[in-house]
mmCIF file with all atom_site columns, C-alpha atoms and ligand atoms in Angstrom:
data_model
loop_
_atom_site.group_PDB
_atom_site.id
_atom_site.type_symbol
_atom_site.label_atom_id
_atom_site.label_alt_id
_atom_site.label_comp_id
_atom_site.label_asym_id
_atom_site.label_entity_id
_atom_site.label_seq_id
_atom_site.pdbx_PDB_ins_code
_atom_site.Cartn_x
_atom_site.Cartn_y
_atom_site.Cartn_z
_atom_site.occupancy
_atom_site.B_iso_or_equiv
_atom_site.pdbx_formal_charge
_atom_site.auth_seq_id
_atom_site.auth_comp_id
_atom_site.auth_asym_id
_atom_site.auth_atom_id
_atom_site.pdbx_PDB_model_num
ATOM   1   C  CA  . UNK B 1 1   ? -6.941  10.104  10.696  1.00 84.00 ? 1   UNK B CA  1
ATOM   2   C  CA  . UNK B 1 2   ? -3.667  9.809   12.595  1.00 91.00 ? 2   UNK B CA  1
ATOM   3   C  CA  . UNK B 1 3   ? -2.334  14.014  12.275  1.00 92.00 ? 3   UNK B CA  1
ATOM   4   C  CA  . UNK B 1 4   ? 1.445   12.848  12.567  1.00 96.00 ? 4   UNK B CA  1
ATOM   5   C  CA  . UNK B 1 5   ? 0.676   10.120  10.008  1.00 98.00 ? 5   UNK B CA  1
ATOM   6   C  CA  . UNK B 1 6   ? 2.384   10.967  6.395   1.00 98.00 ? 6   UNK B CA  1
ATOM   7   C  CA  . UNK B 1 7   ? -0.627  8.587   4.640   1.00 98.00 ? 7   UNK B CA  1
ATOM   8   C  CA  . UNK B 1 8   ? -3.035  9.993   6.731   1.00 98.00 ? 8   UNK B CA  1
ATOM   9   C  CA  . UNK B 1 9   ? -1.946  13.029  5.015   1.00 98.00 ? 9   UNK B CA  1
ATOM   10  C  CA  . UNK B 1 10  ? -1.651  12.050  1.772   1.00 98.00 ? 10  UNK B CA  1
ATOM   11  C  CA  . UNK B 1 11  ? -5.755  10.509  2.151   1.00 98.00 ? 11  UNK B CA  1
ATOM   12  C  CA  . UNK B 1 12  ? -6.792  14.474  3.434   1.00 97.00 ? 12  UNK B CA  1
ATOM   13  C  CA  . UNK B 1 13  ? -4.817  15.882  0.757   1.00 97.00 ? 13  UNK B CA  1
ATOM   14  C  CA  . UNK B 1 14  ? -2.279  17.554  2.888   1.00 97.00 ? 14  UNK B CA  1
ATOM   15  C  CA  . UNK B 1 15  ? 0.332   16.254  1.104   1.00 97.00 ? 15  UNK B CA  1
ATOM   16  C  CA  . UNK B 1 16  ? 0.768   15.395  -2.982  1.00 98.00 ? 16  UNK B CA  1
ATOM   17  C  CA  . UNK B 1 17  ? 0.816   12.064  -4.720  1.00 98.00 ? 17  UNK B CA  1
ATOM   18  C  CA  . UNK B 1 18  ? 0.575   10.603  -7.753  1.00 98.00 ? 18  UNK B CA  1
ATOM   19  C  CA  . UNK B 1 19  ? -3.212  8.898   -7.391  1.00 98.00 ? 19  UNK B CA  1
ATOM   20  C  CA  . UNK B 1 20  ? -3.638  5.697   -9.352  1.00 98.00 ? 20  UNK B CA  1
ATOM   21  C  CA  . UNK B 1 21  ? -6.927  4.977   -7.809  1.00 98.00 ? 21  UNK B CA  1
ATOM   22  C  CA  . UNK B 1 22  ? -9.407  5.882   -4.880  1.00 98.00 ? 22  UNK B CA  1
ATOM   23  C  CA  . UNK B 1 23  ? -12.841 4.959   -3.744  1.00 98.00 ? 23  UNK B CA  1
ATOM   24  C  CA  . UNK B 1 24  ? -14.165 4.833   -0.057  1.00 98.00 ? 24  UNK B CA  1
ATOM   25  C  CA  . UNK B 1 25  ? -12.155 2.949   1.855   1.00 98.00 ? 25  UNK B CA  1
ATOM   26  C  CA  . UNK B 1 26  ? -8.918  2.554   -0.057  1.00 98.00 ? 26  UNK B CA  1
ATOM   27  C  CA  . UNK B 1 27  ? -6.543  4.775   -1.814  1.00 98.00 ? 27  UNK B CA  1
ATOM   28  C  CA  . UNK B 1 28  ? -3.513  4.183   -4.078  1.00 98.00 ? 28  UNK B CA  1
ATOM   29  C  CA  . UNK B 1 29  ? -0.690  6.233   -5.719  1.00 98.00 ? 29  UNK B CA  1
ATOM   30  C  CA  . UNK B 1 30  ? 2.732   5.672   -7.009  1.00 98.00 ? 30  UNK B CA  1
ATOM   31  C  CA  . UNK B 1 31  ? 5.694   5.615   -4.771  1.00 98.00 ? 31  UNK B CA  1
ATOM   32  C  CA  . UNK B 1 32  ? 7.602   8.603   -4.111  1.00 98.00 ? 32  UNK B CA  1
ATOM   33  C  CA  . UNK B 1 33  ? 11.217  6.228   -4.515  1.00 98.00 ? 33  UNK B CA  1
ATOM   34  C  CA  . UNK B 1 34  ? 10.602  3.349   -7.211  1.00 98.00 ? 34  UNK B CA  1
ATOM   35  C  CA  . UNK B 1 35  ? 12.387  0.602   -7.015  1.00 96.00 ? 35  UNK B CA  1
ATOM   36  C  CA  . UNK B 1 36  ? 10.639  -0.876  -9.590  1.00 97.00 ? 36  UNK B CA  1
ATOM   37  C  CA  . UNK B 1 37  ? 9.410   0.644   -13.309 1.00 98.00 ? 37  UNK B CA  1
ATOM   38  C  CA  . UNK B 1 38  ? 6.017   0.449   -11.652 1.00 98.00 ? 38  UNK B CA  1
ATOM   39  C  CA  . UNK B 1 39  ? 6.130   0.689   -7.880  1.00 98.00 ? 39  UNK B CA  1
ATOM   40  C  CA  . UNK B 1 40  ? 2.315   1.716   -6.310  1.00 98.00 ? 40  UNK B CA  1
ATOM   41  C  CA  . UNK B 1 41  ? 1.477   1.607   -2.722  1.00 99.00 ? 41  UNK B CA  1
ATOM   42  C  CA  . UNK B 1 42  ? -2.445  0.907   -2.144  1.00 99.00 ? 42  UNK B CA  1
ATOM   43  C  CA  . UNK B 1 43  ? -3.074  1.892   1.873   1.00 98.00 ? 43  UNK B CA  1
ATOM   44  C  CA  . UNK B 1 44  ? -6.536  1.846   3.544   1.00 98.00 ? 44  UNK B CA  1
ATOM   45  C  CA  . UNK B 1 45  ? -7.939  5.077   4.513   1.00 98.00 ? 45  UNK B CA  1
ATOM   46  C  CA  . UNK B 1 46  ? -8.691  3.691   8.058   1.00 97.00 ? 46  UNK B CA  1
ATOM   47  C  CA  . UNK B 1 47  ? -5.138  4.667   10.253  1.00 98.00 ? 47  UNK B CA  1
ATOM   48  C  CA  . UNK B 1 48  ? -3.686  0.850   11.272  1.00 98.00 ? 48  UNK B CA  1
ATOM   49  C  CA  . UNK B 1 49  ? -0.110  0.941   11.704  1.00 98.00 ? 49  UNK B CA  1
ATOM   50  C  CA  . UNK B 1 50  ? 1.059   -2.218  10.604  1.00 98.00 ? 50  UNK B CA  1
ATOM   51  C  CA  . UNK B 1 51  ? -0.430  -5.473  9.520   1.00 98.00 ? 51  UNK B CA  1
ATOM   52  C  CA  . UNK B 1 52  ? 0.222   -6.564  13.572  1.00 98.00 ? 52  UNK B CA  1
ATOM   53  C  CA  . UNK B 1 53  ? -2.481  -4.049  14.035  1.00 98.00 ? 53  UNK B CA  1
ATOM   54  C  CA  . UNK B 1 54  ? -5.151  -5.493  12.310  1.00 97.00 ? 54  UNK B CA  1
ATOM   55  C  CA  . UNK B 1 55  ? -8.179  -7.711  13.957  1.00 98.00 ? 55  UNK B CA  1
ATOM   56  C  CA  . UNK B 1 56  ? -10.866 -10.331 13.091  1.00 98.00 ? 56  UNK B CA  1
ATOM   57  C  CA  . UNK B 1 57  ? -13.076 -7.502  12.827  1.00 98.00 ? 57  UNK B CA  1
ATOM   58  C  CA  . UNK B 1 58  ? -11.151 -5.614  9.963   1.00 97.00 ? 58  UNK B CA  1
ATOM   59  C  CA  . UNK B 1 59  ? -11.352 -8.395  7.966   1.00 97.00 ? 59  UNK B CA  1
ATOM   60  C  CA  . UNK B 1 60  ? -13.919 -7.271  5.392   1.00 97.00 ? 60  UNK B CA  1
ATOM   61  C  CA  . UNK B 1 61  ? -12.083 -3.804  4.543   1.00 96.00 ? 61  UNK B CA  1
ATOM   62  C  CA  . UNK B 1 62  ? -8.923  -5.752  4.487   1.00 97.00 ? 62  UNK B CA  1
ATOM   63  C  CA  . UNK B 1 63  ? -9.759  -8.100  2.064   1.00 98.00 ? 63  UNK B CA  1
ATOM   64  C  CA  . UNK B 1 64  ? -11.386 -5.233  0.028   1.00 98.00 ? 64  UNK B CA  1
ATOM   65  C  CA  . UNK B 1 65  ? -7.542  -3.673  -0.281  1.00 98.00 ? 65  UNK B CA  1
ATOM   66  C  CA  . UNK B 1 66  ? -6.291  -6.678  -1.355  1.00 98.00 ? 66  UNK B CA  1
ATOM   67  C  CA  . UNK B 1 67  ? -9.309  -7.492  -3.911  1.00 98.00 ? 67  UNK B CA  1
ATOM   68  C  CA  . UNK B 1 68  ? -8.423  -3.056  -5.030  1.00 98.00 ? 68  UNK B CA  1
ATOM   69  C  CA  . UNK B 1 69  ? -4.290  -4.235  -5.387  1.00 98.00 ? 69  UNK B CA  1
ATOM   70  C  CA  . UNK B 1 70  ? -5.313  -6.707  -7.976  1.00 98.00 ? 70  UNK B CA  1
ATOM   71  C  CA  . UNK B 1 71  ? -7.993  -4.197  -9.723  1.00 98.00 ? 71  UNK B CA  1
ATOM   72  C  CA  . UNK B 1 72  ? -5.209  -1.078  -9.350  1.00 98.00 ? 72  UNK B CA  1
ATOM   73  C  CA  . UNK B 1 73  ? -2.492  -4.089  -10.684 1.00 98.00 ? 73  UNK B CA  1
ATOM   74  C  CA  . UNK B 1 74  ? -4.624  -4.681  -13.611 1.00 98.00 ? 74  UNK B CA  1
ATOM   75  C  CA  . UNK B 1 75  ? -5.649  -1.311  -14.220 1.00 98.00 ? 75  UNK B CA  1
ATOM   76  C  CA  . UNK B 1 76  ? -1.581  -0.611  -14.302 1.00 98.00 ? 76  UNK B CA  1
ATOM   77  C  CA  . UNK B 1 77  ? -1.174  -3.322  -17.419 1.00 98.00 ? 77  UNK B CA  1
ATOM   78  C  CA  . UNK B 1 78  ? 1.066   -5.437  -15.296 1.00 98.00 ? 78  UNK B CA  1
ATOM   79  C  CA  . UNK B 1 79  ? -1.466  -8.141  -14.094 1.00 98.00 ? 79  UNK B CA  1
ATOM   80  C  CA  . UNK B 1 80  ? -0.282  -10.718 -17.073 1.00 98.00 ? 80  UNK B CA  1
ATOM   81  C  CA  . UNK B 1 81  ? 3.321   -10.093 -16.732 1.00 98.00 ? 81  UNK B CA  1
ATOM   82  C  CA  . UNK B 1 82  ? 3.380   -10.076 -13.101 1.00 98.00 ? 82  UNK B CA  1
ATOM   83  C  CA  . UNK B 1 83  ? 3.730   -8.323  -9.895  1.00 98.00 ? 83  UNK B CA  1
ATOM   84  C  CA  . UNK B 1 84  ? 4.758   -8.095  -6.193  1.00 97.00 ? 84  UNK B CA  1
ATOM   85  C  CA  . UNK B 1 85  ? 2.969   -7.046  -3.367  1.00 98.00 ? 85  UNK B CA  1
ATOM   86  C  CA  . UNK B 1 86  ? 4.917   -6.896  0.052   1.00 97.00 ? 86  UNK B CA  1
ATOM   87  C  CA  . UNK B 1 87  ? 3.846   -5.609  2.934   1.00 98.00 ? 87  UNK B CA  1
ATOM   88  C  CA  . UNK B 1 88  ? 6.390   -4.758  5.389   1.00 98.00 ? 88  UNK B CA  1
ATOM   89  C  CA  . UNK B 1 89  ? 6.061   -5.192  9.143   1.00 98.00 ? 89  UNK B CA  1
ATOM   90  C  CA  . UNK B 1 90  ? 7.893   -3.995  11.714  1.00 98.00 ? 90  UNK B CA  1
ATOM   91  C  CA  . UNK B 1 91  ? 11.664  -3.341  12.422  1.00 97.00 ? 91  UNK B CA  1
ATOM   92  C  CA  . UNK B 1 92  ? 13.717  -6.662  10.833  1.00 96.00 ? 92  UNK B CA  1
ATOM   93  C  CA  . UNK B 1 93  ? 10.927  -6.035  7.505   1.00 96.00 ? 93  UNK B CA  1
ATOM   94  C  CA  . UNK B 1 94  ? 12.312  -2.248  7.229   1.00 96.00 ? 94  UNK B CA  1
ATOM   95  C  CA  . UNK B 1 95  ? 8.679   -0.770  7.698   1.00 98.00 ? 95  UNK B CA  1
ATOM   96  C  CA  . UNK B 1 96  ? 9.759   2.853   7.281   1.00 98.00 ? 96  UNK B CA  1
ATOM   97  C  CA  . UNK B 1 97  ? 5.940   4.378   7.371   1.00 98.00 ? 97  UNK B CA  1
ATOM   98  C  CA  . UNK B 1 98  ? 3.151   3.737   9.609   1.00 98.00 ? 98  UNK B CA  1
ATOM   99  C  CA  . UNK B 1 99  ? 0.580   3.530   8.192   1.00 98.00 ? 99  UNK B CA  1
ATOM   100 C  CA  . UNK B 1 100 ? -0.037  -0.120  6.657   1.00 98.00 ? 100 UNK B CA  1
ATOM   101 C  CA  . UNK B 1 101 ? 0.241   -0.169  2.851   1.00 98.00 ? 101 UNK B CA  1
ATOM   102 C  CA  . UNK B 1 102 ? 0.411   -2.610  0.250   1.00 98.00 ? 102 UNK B CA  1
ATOM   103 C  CA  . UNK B 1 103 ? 3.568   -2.342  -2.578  1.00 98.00 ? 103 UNK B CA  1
ATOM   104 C  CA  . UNK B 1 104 ? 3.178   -3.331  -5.881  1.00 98.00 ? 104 UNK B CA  1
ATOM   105 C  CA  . UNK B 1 105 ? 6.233   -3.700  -7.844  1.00 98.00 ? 105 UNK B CA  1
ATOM   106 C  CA  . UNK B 1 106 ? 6.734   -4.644  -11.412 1.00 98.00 ? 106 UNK B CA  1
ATOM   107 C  CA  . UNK B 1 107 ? 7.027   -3.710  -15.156 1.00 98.00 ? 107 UNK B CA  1
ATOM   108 C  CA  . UNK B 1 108 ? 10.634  -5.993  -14.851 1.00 97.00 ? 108 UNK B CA  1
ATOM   109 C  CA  . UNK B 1 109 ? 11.647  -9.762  -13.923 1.00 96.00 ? 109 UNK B CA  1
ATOM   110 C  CA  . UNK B 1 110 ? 11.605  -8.775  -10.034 1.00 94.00 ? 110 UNK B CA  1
ATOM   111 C  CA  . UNK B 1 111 ? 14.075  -11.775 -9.967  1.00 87.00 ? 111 UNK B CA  1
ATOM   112 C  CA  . UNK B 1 112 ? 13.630  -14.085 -6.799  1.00 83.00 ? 112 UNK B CA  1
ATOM   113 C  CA  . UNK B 1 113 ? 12.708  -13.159 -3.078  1.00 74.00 ? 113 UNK B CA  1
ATOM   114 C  CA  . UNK B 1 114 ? 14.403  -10.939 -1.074  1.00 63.00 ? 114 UNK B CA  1
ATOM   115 C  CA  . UNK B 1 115 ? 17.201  -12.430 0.768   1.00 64.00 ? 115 UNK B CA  1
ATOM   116 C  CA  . UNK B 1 116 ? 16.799  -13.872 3.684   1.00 62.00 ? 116 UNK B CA  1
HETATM 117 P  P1  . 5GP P 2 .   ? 7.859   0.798   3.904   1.00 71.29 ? 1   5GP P P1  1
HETATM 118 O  O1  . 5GP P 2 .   ? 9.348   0.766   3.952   1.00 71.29 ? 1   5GP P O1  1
HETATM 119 O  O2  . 5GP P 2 .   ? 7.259   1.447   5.130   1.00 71.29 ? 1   5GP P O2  1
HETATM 120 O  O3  . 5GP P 2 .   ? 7.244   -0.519  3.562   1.00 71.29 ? 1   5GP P O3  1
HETATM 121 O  O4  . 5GP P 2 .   ? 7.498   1.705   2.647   1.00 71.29 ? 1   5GP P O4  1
HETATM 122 C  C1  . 5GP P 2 .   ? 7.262   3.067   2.723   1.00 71.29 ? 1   5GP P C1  1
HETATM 123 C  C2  . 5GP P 2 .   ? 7.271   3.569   1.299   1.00 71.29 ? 1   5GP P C2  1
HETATM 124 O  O5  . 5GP P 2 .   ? 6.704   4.862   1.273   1.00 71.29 ? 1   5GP P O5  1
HETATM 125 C  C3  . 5GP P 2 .   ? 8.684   3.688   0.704   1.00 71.29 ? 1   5GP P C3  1
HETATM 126 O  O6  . 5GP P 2 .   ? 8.770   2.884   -0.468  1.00 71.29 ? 1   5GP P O6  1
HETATM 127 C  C4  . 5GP P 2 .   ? 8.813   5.175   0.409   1.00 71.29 ? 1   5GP P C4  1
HETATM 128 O  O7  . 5GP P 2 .   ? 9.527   5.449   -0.790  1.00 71.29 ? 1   5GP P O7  1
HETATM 129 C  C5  . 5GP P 2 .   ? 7.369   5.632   0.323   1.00 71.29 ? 1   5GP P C5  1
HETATM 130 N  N1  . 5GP P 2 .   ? 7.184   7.032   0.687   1.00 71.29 ? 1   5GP P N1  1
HETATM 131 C  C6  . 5GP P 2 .   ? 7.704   7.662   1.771   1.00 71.29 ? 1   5GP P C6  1
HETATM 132 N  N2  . 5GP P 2 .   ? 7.297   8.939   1.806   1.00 71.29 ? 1   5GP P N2  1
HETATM 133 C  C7  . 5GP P 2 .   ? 6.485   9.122   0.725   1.00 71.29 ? 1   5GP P C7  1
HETATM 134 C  C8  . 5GP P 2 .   ? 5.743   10.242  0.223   1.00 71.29 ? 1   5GP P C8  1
HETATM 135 O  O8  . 5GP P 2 .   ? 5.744   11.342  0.782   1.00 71.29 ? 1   5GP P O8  1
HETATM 136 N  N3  . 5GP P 2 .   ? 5.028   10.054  -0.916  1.00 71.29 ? 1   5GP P N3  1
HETATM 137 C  C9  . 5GP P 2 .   ? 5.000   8.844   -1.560  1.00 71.29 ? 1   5GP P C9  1
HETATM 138 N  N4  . 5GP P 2 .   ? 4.269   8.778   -2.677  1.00 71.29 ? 1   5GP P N4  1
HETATM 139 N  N5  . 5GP P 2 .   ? 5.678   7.759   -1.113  1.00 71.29 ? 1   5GP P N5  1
HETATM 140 C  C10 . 5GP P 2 .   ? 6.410   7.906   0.013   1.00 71.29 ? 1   5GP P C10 1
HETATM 141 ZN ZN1 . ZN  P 3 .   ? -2.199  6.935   8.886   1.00 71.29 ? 2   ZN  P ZN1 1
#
C-alpha cells in the first residue's frame, strides 16, 4: 500500500470503482474514461509503479495478472471477438498513474496499433 497511490486506494476501498473481478493478489474494474465500449484496467494489489519496476522475483504474481486479464477478458464476452491489453510505461508511453495496470480495450475493431 503506497497512501499517495490512487490504485492503492481503489484496492483499500478508499476510493469507488466499478469491480469486474478480485481475488488475492489482483483486482480489476472498469476505467473511469473509456476509450473503448469495454475498457477494464486489471492492477496487482502489490504497489509496483511501472512495469520497469518489476523483478525476476515477481514473476509468479505477474504472470498470475496476466493469466486473471484473459479470465476477466473472457468473463467480459470479448475473448472471441478480441481485445487489447497495453500497458503503459513511463513518460513517451503516457503512463498517467502509478501504479502498474493492465488495459483491456474492446467491444469494437480497435483498428491497428497506435502510431508510432
Ligand atoms: P495510464 O495512462 O496510466 O496507462 O492509465 C491510467 C488510466 O486510469 C486512465 O485510462 C484513466 O482513465 C484511469 N483512471 C484514472 N483515475 C481513475 C479513477 O479514479 N478510477 C478509475 N476507475 N480509473 C481511473
Ligand atoms: Zn499503488
Amino acid at each position: 500500500m503506497n497512501s499517495s497511490c490512487l490504485f492503492c486506494k481503489i484496492i483499500a476501498g478508499q476510493i469507488p470503482a466499478k469491480k469486474v473481478y478480485e481475488d488475492d493478489h489482483c483486482l480489476a474494474f472498469h476505467d473511469i474514461h473509456p476509450q473503448a465500449p469495454v475498457h477494464v484496467l486489471v492492477i496487482p494489489k502489490h504497489h509496483w509503479e511501472s512495469l520497469d519496476a518489476v523483478q525476476p522475483e515477481d514473476r509468479e504474481i505477474l504472470g498470475h495478472l496476466l493469466e486473471r486479464t484473459a479470465h476477466c477478458a473472457r468473463e467480459l464476452g470479448v475473448a472471441n471477438t478480441g481485445y487489447r491489453t497495453i500497458i503503459n510505461t513511463h513518460a513517451h508511453a503516457g503512463q498517467e498513474v502509478f501504479h502498474i495496470h493492465v488495459h483491456i480495450l474492446a467491444g469494437k475493431p480497435l483498428g491497428r496499433m497506435v502510431s508510432a
